[in-house]
CSV table of C-alpha atoms in Angstrom, one decimal:
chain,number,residue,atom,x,y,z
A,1,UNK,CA,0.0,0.0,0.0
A,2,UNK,CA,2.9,2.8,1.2
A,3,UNK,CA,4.6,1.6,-1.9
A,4,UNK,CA,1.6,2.2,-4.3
A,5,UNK,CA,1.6,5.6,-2.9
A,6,UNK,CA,4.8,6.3,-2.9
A,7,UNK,CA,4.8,5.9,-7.3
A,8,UNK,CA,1.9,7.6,-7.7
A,9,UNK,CA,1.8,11.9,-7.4
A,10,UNK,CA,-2.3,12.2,-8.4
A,11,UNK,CA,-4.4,11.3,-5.5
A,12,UNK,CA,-6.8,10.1,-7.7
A,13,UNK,CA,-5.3,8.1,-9.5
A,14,UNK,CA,-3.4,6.1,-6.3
A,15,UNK,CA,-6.9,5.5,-5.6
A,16,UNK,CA,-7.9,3.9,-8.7
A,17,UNK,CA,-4.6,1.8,-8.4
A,18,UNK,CA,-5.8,0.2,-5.2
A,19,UNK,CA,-9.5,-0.3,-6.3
A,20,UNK,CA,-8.5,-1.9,-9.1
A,21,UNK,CA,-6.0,-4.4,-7.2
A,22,UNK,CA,-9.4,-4.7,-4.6
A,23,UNK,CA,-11.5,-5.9,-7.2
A,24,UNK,CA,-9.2,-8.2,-8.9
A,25,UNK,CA,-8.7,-9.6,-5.7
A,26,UNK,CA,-12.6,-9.9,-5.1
A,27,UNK,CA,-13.0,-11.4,-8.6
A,28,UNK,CA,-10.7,-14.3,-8.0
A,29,UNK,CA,-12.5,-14.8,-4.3
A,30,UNK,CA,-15.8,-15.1,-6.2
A,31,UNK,CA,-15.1,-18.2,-8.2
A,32,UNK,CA,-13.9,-20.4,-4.7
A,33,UNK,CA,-17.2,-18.7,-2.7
A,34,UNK,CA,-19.8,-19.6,-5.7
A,35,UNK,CA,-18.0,-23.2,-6.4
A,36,UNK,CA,-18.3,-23.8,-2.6
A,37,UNK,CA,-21.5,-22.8,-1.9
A,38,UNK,CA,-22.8,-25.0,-4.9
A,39,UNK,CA,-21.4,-28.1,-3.4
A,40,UNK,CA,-23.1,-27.4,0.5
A,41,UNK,CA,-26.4,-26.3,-1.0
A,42,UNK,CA,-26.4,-29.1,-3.2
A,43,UNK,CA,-24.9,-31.7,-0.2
A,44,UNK,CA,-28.1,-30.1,1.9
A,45,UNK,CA,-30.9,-30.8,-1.1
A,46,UNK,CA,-29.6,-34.2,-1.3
A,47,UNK,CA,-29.9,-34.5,2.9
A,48,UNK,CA,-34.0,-32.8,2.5
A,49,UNK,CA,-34.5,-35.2,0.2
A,50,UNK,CA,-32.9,-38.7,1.0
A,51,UNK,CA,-35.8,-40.5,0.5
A,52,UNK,CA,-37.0,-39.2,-2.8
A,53,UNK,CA,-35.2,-39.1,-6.0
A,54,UNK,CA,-33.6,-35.6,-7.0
A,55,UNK,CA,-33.8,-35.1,-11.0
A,56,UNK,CA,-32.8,-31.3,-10.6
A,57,UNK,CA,-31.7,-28.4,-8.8
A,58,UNK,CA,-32.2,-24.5,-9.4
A,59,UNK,CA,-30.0,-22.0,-9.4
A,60,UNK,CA,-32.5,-18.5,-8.7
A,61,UNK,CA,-31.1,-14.5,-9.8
A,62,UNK,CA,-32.0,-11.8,-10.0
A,63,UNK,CA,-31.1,-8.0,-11.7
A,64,UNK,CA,-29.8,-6.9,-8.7
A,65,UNK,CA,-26.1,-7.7,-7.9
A,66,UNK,CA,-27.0,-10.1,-4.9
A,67,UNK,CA,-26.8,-14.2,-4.0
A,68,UNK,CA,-29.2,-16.6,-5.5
A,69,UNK,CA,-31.3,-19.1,-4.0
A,70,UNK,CA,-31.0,-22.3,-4.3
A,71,UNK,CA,-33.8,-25.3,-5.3
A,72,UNK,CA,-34.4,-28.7,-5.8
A,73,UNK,CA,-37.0,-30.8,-7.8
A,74,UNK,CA,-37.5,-34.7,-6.9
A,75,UNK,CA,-39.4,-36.7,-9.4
A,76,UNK,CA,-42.2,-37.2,-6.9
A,77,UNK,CA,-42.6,-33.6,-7.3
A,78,UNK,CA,-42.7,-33.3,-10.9
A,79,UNK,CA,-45.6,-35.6,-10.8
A,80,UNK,CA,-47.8,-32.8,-9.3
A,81,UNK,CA,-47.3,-30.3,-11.2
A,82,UNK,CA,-50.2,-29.6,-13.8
A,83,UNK,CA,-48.4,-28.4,-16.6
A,84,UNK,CA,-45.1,-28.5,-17.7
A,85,UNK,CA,-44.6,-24.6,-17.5
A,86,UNK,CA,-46.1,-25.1,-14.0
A,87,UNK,CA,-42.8,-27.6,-13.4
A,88,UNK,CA,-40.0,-25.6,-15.3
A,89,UNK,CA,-40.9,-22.4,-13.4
A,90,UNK,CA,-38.1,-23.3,-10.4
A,91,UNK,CA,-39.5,-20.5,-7.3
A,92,UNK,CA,-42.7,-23.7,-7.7
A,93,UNK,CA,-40.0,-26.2,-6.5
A,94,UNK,CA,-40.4,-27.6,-2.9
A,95,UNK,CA,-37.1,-27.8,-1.6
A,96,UNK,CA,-34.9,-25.1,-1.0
A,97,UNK,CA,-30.8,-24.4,0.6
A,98,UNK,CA,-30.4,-21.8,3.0
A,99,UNK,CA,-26.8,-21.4,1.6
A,100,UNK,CA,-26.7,-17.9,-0.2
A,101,UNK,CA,-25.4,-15.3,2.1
A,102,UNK,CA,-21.8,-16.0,0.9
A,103,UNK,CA,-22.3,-15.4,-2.6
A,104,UNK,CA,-24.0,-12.1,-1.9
A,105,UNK,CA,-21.2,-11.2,0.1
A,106,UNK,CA,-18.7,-12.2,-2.2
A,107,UNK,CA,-20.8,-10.1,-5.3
A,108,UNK,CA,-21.7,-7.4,-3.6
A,109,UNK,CA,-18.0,-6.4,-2.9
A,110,UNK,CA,-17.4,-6.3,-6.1
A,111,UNK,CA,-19.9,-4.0,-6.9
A,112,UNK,CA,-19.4,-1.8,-4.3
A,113,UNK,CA,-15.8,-2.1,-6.1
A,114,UNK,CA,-17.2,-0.3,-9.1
A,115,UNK,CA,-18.0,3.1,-7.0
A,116,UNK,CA,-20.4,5.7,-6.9
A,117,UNK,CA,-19.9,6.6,-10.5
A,118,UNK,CA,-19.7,3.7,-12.5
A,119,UNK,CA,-20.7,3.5,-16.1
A,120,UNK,CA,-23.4,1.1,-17.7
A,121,UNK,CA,-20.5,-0.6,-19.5
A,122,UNK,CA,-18.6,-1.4,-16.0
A,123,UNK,CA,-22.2,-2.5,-14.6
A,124,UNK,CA,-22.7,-4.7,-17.7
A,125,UNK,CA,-19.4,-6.2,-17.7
A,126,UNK,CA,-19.9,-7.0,-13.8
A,127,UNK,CA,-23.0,-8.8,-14.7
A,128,UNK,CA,-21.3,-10.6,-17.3
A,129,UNK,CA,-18.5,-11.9,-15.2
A,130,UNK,CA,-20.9,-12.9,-12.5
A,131,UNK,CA,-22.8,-14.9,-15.2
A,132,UNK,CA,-19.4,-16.8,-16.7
A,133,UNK,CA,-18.2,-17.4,-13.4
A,134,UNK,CA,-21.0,-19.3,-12.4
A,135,UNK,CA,-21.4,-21.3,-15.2
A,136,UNK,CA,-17.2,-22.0,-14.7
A,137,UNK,CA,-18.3,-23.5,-11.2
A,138,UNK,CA,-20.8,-25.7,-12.6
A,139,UNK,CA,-19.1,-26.4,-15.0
A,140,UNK,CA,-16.2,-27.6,-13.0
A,141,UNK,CA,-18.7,-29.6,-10.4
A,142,UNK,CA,-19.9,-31.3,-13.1
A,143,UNK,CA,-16.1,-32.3,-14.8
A,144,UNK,CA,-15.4,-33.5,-11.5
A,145,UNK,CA,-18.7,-35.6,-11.4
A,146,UNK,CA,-19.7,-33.6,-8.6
A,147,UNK,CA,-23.4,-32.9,-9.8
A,148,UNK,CA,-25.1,-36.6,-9.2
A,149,UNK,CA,-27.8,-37.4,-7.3
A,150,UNK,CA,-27.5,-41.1,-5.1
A,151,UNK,CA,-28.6,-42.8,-7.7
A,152,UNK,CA,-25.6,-42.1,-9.1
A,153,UNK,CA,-27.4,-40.4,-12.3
A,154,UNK,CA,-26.1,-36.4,-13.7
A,155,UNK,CA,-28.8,-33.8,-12.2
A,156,UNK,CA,-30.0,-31.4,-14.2
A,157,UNK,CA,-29.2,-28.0,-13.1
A,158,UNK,CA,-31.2,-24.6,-14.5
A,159,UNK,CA,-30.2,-21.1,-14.1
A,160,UNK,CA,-33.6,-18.6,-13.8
A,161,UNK,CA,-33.7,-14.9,-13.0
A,162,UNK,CA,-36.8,-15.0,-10.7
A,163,UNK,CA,-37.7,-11.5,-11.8
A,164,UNK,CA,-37.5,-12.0,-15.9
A,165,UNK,CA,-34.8,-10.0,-15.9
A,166,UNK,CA,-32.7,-11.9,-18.2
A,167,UNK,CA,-34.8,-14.4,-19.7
A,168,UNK,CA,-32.3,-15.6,-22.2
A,169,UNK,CA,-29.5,-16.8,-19.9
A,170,UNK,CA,-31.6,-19.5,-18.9
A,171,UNK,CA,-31.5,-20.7,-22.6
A,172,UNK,CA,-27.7,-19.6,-22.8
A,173,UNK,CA,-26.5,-21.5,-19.8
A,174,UNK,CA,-28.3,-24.7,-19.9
A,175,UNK,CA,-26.1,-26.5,-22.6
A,176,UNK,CA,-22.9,-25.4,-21.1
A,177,UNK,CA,-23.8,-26.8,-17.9
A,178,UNK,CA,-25.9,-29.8,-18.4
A,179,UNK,CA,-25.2,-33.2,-20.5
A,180,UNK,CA,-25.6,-32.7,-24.4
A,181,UNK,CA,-28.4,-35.4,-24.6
A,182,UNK,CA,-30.1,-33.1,-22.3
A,183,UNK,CA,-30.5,-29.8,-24.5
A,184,UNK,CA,-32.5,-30.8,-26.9
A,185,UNK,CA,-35.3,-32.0,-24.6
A,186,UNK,CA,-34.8,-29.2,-22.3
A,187,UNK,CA,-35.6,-26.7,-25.8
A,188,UNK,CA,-38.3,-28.5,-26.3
A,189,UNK,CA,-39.7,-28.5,-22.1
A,190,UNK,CA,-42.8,-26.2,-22.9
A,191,UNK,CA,-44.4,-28.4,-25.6
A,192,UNK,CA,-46.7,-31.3,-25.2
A,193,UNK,CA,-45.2,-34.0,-27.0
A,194,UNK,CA,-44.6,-37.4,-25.2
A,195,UNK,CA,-40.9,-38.3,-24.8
A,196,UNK,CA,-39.8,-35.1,-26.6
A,197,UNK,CA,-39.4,-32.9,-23.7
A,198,UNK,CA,-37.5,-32.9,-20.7
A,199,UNK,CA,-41.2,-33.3,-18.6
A,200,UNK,CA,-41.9,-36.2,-20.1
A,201,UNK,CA,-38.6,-37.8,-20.4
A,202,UNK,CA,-38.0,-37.4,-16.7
A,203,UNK,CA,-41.7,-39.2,-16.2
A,204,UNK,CA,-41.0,-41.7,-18.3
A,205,UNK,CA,-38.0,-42.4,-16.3
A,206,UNK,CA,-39.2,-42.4,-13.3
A,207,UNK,CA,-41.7,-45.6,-14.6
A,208,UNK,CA,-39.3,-47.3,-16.0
């Protein structure tokens, strides 16, 4: 820090040395907080629901820079639902992780990195790293087979801002965080055609 200081003869630009070193710091701590709070939330759905059989879990955002919730969906569940947008809406699933308050933590530094006067290109670029480094998490999890349920099969794992903020990122993240035989029914979850949507292909398993 005296060192820092010591180069620098503008004030204001001493400042903007250390608040870039904070955030850069802050960036690489939210990767290890988001890939750790994965794993317990998704080690505490699998505890709530032992006796059932988990088919997916749901990652819920918002616009806001602020944790997520997390959610899970057992295939005794999915059974209940009335429709398949009824099922594929995630705030509708049962059981939820009361692990969150690190990620919010962890973002909201980093946003209070940006300052009072940030731009919308600094705000957008935030929201974008927030985005990539959650799907790196998952992504990881799942390379590490990290993302099963105990029957030993790959959950499925959705992304959803809760407030329809970002409607597309659901659409964006699923097929880089979710096995490729997977995407095809999951573009195809809102229409009513036996077997050829991720509804009915997850009923049909749980017959079989």
């Amino acid at each position: 820090m005296v060192y820092i200081q010591n180069l620098c003869f503008d004030s204001k630009l001493c400042i903007e040395i250390v608040n870039d070193k904070n955030m850069m710091m802050n960036k690489d701590n939210l990767y290890s907080v988001i890939y750790q709070d994965i794993q317990d939330a998704f080690a505490e759905i699998q505890q709530l629901t032992q006796d059932q059989h988990l088919c997916a879990i749901g990652l819920g955002m918002v616009e806001d820079f602020c944790g997520f919730f997390y959610v899970g969906c057992t295939l005794e569940q999915l059974k209940t639902f009335e429709d398949v947008y009824e099922a594929w809406w995630i705030s509708e699933w049962s059981c939820s992780s009361t692990a969150n308050n690190r990620v919010h933590d962890a973002i909201t530094a980093l946003y209070q990195d940006l300052g009072e006067d940030y731009t919308d290109e600094q705000y957008s670029e935030l929201q974008a790293h927030y985005q990539k480094t959650i799907i790196q998490a998952l992504q990881d999890l799942r390379l590490q087979g990290k993302l099963k349920n105990q029957q030993g099969e790959e959950i499925i794992v959705i992304i959803q801002y809760a407030d329809s903020s970002d409607e597309d990122f659901e659409d964006i993240s699923f097929p880089q965080i979710n096995p490729e035989f997977l995407v095809p029914l999951f573009e195809n979850r809102f229409q009513k055609k036996a077997g050829e949507n991720l509804y009915d292909y997850l009923l049909e398993k749980s017959a079989s």
